[in-house]
PDB file of C-alpha atoms in Angstrom:
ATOM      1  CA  UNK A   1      -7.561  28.427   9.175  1.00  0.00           C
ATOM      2  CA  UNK A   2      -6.446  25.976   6.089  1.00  0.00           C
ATOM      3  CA  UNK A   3      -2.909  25.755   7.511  1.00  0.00           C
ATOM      4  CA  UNK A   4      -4.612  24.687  11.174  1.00  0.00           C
ATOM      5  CA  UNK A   5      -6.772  22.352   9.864  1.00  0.00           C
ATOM      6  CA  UNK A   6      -3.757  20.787   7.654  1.00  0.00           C
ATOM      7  CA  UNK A   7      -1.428  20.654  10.462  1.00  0.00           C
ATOM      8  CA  UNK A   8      -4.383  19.040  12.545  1.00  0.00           C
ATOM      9  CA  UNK A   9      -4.813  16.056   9.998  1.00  0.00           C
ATOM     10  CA  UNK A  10      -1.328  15.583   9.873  1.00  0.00           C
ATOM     11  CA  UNK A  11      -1.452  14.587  13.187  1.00  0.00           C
ATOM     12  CA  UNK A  12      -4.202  12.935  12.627  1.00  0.00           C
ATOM     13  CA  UNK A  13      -2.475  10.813  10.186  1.00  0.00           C
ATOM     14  CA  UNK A  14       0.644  10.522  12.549  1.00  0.00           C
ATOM     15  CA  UNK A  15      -1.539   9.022  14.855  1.00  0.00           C
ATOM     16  CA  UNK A  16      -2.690   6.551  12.235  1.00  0.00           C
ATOM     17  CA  UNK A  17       0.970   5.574  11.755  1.00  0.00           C
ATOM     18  CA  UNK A  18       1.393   4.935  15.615  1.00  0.00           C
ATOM     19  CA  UNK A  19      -1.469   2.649  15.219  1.00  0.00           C
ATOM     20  CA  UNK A  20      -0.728   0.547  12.677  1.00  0.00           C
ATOM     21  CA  UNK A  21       2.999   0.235  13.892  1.00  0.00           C
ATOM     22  CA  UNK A  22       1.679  -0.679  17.164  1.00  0.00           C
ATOM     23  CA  UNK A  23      -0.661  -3.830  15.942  1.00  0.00           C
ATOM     24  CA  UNK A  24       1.961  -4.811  13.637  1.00  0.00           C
ATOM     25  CA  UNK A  25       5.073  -5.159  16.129  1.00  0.00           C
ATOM     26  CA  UNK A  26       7.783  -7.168  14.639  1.00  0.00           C
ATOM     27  CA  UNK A  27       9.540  -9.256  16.898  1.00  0.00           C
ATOM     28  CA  UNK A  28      12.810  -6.848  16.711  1.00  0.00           C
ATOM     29  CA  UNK A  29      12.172  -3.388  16.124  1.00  0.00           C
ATOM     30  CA  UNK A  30      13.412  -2.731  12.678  1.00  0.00           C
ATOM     31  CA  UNK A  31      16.498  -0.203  12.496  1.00  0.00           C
ATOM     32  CA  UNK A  32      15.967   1.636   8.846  1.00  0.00           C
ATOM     33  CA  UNK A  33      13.304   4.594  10.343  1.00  0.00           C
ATOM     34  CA  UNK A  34       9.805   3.823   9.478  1.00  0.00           C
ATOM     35  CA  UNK A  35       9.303   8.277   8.967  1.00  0.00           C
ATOM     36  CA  UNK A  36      12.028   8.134   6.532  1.00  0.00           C
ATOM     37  CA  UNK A  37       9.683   5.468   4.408  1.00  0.00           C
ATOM     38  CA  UNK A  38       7.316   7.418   5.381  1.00  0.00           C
ATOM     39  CA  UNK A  39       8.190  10.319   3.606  1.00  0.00           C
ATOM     40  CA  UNK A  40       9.198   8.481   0.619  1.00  0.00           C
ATOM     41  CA  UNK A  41       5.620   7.124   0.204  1.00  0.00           C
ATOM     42  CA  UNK A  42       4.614  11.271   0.858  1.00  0.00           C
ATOM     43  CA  UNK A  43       7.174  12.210  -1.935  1.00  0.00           C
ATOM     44  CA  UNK A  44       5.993   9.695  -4.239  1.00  0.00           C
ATOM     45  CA  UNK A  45       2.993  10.606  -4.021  1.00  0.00           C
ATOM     46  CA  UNK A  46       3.719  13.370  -5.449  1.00  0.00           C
ATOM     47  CA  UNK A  47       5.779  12.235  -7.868  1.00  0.00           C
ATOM     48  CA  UNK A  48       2.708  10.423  -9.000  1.00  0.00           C
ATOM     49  CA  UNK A  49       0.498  12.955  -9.590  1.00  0.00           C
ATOM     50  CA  UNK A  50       3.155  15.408 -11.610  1.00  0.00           C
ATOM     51  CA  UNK A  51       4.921  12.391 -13.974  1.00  0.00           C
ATOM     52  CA  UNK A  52       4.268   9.428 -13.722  1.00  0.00           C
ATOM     53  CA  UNK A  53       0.423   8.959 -14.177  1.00  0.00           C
ATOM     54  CA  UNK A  54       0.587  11.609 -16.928  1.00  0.00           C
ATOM     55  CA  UNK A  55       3.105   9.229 -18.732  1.00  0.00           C
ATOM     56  CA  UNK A  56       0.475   6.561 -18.083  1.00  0.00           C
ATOM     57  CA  UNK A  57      -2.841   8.537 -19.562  1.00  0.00           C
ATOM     58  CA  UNK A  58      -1.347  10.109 -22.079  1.00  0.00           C
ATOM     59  CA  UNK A  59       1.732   8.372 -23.842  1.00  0.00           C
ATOM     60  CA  UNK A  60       2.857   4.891 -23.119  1.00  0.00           C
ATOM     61  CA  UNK A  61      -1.192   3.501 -22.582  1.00  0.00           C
ATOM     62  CA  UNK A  62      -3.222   5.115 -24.624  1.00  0.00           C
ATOM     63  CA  UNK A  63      -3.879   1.919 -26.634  1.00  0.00           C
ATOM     64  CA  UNK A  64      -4.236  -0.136 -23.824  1.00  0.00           C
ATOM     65  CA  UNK A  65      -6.652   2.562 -22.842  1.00  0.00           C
ATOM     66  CA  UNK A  66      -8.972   2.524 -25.684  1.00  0.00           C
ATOM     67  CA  UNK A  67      -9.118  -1.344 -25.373  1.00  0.00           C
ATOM     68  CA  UNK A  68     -10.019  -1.013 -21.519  1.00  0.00           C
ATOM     69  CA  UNK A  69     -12.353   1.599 -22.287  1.00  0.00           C
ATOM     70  CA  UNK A  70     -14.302  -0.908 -24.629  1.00  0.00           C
ATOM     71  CA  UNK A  71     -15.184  -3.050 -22.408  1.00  0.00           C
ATOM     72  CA  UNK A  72     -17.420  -0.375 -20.389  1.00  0.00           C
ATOM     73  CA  UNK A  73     -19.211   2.234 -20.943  1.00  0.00           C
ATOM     74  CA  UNK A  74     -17.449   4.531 -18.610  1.00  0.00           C
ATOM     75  CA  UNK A  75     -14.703   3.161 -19.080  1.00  0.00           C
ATOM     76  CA  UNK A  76     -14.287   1.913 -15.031  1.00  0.00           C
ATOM     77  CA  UNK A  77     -11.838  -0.679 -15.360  1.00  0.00           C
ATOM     78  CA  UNK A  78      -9.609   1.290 -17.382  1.00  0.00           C
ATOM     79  CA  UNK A  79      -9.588   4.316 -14.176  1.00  0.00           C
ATOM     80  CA  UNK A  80      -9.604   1.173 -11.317  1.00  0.00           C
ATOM     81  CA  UNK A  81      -6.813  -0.458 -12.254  1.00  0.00           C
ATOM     82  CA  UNK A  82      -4.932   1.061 -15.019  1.00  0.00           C
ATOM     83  CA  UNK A  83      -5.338   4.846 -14.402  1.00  0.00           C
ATOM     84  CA  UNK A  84      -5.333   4.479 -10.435  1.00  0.00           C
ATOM     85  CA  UNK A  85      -4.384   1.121  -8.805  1.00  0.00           C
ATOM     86  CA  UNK A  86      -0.799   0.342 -10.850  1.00  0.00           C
ATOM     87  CA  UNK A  87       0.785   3.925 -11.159  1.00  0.00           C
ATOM     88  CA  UNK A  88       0.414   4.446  -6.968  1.00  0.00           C
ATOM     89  CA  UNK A  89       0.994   0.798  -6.314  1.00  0.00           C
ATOM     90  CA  UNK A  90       4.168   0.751  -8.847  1.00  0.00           C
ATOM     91  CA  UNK A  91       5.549   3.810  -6.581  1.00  0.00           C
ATOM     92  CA  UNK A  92       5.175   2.412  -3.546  1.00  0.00           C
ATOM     93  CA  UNK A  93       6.260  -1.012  -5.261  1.00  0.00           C
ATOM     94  CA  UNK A  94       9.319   0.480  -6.510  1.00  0.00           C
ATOM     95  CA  UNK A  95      10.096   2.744  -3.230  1.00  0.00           C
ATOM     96  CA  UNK A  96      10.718  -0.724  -1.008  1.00  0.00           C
ATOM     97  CA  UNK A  97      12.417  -2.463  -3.988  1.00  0.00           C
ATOM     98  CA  UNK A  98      14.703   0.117  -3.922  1.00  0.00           C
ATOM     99  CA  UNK A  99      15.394   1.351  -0.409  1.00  0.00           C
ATOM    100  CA  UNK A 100      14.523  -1.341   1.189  1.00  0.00           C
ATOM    101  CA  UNK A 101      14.879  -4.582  -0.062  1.00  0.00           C
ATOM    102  CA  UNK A 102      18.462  -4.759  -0.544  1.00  0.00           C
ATOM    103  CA  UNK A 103      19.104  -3.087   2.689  1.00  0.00           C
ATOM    104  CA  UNK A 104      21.149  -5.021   5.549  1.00  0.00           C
ATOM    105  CA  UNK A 105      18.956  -3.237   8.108  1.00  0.00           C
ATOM    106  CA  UNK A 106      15.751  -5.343   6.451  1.00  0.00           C
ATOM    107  CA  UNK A 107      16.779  -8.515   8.430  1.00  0.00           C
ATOM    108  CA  UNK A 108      13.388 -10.199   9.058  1.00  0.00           C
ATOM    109  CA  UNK A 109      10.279 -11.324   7.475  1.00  0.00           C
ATOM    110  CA  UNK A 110       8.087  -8.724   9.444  1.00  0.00           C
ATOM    111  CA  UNK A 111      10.255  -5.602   8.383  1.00  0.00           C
ATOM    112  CA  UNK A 112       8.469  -5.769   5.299  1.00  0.00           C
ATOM    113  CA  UNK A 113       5.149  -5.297   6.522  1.00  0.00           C
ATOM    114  CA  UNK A 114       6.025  -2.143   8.758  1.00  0.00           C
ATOM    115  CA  UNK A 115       7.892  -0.582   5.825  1.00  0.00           C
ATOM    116  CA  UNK A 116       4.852  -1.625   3.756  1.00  0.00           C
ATOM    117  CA  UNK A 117       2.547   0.308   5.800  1.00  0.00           C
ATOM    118  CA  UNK A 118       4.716   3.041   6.451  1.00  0.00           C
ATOM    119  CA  UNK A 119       5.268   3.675   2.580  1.00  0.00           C
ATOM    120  CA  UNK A 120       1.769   3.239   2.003  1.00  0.00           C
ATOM    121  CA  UNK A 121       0.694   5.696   4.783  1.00  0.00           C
ATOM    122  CA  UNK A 122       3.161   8.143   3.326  1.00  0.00           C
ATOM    123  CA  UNK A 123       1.671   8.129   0.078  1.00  0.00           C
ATOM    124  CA  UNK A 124      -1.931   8.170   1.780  1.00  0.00           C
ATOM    125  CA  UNK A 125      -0.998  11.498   3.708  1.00  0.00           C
ATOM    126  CA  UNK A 126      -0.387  13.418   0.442  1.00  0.00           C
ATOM    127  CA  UNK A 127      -3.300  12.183  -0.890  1.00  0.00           C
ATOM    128  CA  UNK A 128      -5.415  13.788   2.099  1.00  0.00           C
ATOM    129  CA  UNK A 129      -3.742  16.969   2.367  1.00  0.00           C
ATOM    130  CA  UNK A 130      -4.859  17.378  -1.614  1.00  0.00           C
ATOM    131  CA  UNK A 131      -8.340  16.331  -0.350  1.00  0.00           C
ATOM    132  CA  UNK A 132      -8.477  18.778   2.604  1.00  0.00           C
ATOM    133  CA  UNK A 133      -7.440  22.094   0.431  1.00  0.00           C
ATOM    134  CA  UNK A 134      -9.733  20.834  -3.010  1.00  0.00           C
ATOM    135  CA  UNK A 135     -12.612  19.339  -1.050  1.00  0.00           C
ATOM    136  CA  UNK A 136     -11.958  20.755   2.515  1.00  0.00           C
ATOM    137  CA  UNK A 137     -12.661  19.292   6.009  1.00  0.00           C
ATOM    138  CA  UNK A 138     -15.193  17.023   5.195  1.00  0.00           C
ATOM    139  CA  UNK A 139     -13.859  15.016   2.133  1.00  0.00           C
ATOM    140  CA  UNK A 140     -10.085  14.775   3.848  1.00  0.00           C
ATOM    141  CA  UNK A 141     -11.783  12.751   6.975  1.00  0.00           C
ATOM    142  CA  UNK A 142     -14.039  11.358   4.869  1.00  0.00           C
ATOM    143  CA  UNK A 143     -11.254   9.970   3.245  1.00  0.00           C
ATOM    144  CA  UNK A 144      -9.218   8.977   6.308  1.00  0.00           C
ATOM    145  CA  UNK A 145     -12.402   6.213   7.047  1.00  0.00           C
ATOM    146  CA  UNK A 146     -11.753   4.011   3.675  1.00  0.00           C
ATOM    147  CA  UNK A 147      -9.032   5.610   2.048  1.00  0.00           C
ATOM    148  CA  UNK A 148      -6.394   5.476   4.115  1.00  0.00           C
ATOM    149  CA  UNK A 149      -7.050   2.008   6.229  1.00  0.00           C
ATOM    150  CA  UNK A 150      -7.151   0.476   2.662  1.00  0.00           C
ATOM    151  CA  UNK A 151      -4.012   1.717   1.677  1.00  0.00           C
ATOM    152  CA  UNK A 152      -2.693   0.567   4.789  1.00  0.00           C
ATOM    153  CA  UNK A 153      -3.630  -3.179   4.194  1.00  0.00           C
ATOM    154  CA  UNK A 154      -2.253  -2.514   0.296  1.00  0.00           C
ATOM    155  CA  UNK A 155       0.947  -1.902   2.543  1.00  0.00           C
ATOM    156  CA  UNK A 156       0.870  -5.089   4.475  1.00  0.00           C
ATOM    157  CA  UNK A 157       0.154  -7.011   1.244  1.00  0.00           C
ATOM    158  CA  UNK A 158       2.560  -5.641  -0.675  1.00  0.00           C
ATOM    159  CA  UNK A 159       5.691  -5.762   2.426  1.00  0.00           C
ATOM    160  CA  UNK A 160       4.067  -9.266   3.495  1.00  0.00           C
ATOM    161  CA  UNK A 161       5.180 -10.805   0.591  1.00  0.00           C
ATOM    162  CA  UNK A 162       8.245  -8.719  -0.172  1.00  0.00           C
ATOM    163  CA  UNK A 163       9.483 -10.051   3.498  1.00  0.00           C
ATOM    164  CA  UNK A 164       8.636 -13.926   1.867  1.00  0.00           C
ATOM    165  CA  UNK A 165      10.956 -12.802  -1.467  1.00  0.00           C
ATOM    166  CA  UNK A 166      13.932 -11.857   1.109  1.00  0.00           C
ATOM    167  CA  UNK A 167      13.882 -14.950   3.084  1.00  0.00           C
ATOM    168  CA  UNK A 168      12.813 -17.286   0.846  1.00  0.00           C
ATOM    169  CA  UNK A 169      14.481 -19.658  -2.210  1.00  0.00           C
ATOM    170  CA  UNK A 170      11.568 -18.576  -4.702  1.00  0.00           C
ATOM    171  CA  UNK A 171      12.418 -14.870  -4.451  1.00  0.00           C
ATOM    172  CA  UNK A 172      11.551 -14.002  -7.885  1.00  0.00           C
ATOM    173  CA  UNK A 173       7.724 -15.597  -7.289  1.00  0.00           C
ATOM    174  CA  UNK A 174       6.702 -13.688  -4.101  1.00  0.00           C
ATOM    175  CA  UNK A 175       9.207 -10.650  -5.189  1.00  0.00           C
ATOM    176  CA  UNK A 176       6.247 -10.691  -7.962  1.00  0.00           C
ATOM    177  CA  UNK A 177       3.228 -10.879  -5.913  1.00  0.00           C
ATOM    178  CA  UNK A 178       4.147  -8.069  -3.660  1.00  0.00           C
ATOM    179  CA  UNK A 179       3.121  -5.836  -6.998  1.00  0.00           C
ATOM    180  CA  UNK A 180       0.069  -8.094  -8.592  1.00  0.00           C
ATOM    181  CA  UNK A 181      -1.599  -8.858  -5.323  1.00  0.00           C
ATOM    182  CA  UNK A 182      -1.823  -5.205  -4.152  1.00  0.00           C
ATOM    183  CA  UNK A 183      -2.349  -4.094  -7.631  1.00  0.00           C
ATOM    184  CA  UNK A 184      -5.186  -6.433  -8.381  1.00  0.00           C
ATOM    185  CA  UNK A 185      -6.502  -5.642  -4.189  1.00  0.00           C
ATOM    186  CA  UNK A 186      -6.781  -1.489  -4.847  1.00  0.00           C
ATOM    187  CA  UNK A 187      -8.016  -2.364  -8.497  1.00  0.00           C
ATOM    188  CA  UNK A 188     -10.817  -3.991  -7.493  1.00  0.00           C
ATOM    189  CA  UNK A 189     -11.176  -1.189  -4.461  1.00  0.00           C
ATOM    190  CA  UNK A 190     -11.558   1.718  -7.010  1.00  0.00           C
ATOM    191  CA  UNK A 191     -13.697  -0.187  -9.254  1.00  0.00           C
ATOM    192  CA  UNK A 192     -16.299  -0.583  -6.735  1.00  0.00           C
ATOM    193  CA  UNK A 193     -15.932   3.114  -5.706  1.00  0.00           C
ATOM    194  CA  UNK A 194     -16.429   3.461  -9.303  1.00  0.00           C
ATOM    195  CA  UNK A 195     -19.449   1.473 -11.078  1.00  0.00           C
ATOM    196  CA  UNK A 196     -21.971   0.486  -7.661  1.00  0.00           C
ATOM    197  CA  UNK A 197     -24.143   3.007  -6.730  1.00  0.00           C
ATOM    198  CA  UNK A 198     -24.674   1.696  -4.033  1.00  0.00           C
ATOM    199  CA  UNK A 199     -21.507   1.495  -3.247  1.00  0.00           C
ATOM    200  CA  UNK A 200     -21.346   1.286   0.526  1.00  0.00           C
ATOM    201  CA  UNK A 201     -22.934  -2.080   0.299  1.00  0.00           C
ATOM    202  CA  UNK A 202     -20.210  -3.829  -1.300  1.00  0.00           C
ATOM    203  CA  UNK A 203     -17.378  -1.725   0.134  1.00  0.00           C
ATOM    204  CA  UNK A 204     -18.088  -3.033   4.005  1.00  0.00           C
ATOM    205  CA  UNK A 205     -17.904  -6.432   3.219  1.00  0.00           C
ATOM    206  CA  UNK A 206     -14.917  -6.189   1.264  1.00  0.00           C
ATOM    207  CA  UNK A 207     -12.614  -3.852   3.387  1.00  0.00           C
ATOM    208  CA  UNK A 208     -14.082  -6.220   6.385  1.00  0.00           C
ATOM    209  CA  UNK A 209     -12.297  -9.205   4.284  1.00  0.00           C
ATOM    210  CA  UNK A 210      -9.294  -6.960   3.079  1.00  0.00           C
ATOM    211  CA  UNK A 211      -8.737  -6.287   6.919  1.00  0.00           C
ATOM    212  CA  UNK A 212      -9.169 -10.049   7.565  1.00  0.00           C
ATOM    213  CA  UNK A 213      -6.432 -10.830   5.117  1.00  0.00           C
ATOM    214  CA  UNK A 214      -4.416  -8.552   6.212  1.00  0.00           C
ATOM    215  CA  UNK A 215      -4.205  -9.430   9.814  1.00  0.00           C
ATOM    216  CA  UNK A 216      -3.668 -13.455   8.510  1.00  0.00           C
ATOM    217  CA  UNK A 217      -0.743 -11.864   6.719  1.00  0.00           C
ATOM    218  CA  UNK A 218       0.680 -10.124   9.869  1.00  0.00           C
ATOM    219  CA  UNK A 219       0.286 -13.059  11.967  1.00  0.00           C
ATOM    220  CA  UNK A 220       2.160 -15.140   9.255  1.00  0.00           C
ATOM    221  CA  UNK A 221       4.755 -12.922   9.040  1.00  0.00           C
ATOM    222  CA  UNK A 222       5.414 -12.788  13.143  1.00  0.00           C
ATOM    223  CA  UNK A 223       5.942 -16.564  12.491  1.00  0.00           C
ATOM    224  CA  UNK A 224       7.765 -16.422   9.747  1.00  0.00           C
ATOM    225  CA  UNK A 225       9.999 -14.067  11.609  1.00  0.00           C
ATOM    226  CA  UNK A 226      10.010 -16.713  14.633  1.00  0.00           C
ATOM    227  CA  UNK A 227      11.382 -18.926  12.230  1.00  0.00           C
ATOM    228  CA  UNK A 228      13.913 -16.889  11.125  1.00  0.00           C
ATOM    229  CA  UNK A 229      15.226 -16.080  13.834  1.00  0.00           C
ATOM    230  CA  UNK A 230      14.717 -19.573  15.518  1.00  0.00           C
ATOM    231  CA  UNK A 231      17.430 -21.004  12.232  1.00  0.00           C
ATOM    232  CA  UNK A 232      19.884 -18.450  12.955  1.00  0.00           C
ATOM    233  CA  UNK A 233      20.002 -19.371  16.695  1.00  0.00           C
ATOM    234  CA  UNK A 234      20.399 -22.684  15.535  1.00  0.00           C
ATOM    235  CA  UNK A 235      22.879 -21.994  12.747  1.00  0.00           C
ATOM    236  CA  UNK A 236      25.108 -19.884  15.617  1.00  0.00           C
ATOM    237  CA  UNK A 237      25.023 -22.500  17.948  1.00  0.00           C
ATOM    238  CA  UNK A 238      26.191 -24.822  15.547  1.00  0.00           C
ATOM    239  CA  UNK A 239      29.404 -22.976  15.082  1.00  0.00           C
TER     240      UNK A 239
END
């Protein structure tokens, strides 16, 4: 029954994918797969959970930890941002600075918001398929609401401005806010889910701005893309 229902929210989550690739068409489709990012956001994921935010609780932060702690009671802005937001965001950070960025197949602007997503949804799916066997049916599409949409925009953020580093003469400055803005973005995301009890109240008015943003972002990036491609026409006709 567990290996139904898992194979059922896969699809479910493939679906998602679809979606999201669909609304955010760039103006070429790009040529590195989207499932093969995909599956590196899934991996890393895991990755996440078994070393790296283990390094990050219990060895190379526990200072900074103690001083987060201090400044709440439950500690919450320590587990929003330091124990949650930067170890998944530096994964999927790292995953397009490494595949990605450097590859010739990344060739406009928009690229970097479908292998955003893509990434992001990878690492999402994981997440889920923990949720459905710990928490079961309930929890895993409970998750696929907020969760997984959120993590989607993280991915637009985060490839949005990764696409502006590539094409643009201040590469270091927006190579740096593709990690702080979607680091600061899920931060504030878990820290909500975190300290309001009422919770719902403040999450709908913030995903309905995160989803705001991150459709300005999109549409940005289809004309930066325009451009792009609009100054290599140029440039070729010129020779």
């Amino acid at each position: 029954m567990k290996t139904k229902l898992c194979t059922d929210h896969l699809i479910f989550t493939k679906s998602e994918v679809s979606i999201c690739l669909f609304f955010c068409q760039p103006a070429s489709p790009p040529d590195l797969p989207c499932y093969a990012i995909f599956i590196c956001g899934t991996s890393l994921s895991l990755s996440r959970y078994l070393l790296l935010q283990k390094c990050f609780y219990t060895v190379r932060l526990s200072r900074c930890r103690s001083c987060f702690c201090s400044l709440s009671s439950n500690g919450s802005i320590w587990h929003a941002f330091l124990h949650s937001a930067l170890p998944e965001e530096i994964c999927k950070w790292l995953c397009l600075a490494a595949i990605v960025f450097f590859n010739r197949e990344f060739d406009e602007p928009f690229d970097g918001i479908v292998y955003g997503v893509s990434v992001s949804l990878g690492f999402a799916t994981f997440e889920n398929i923990l949720s459905l066997f710990s928490g079961g049916v309930d929890l895993a599409f409970g998750r696929a609401l907020l969760p997984v949409s959120s993590h989607a925009i993280f991915g637009v953020m985060m490839g949005f401005y990764m696409g502006k580093s590539r094409f643009s003469p201040r590469k270091k400055c927006w190579f740096l806010f593709s990690f702080i803005v979607p680091v600061i973005l899920h931060g504030f995301y878990d820290w909500i889910m975190l300290t309001q009890q009422k919770w719902l109240y403040f999450m709908v008015p913030f995903m309905l701005g995160l989803w705001w943003l991150g459709l300005k972002k999109a549409k940005q990036a289809h004309s930066l893309s325009a451009e792009h491609f609009a100054q290599d026409a140029a440039g070729t006709q010129q020779l």
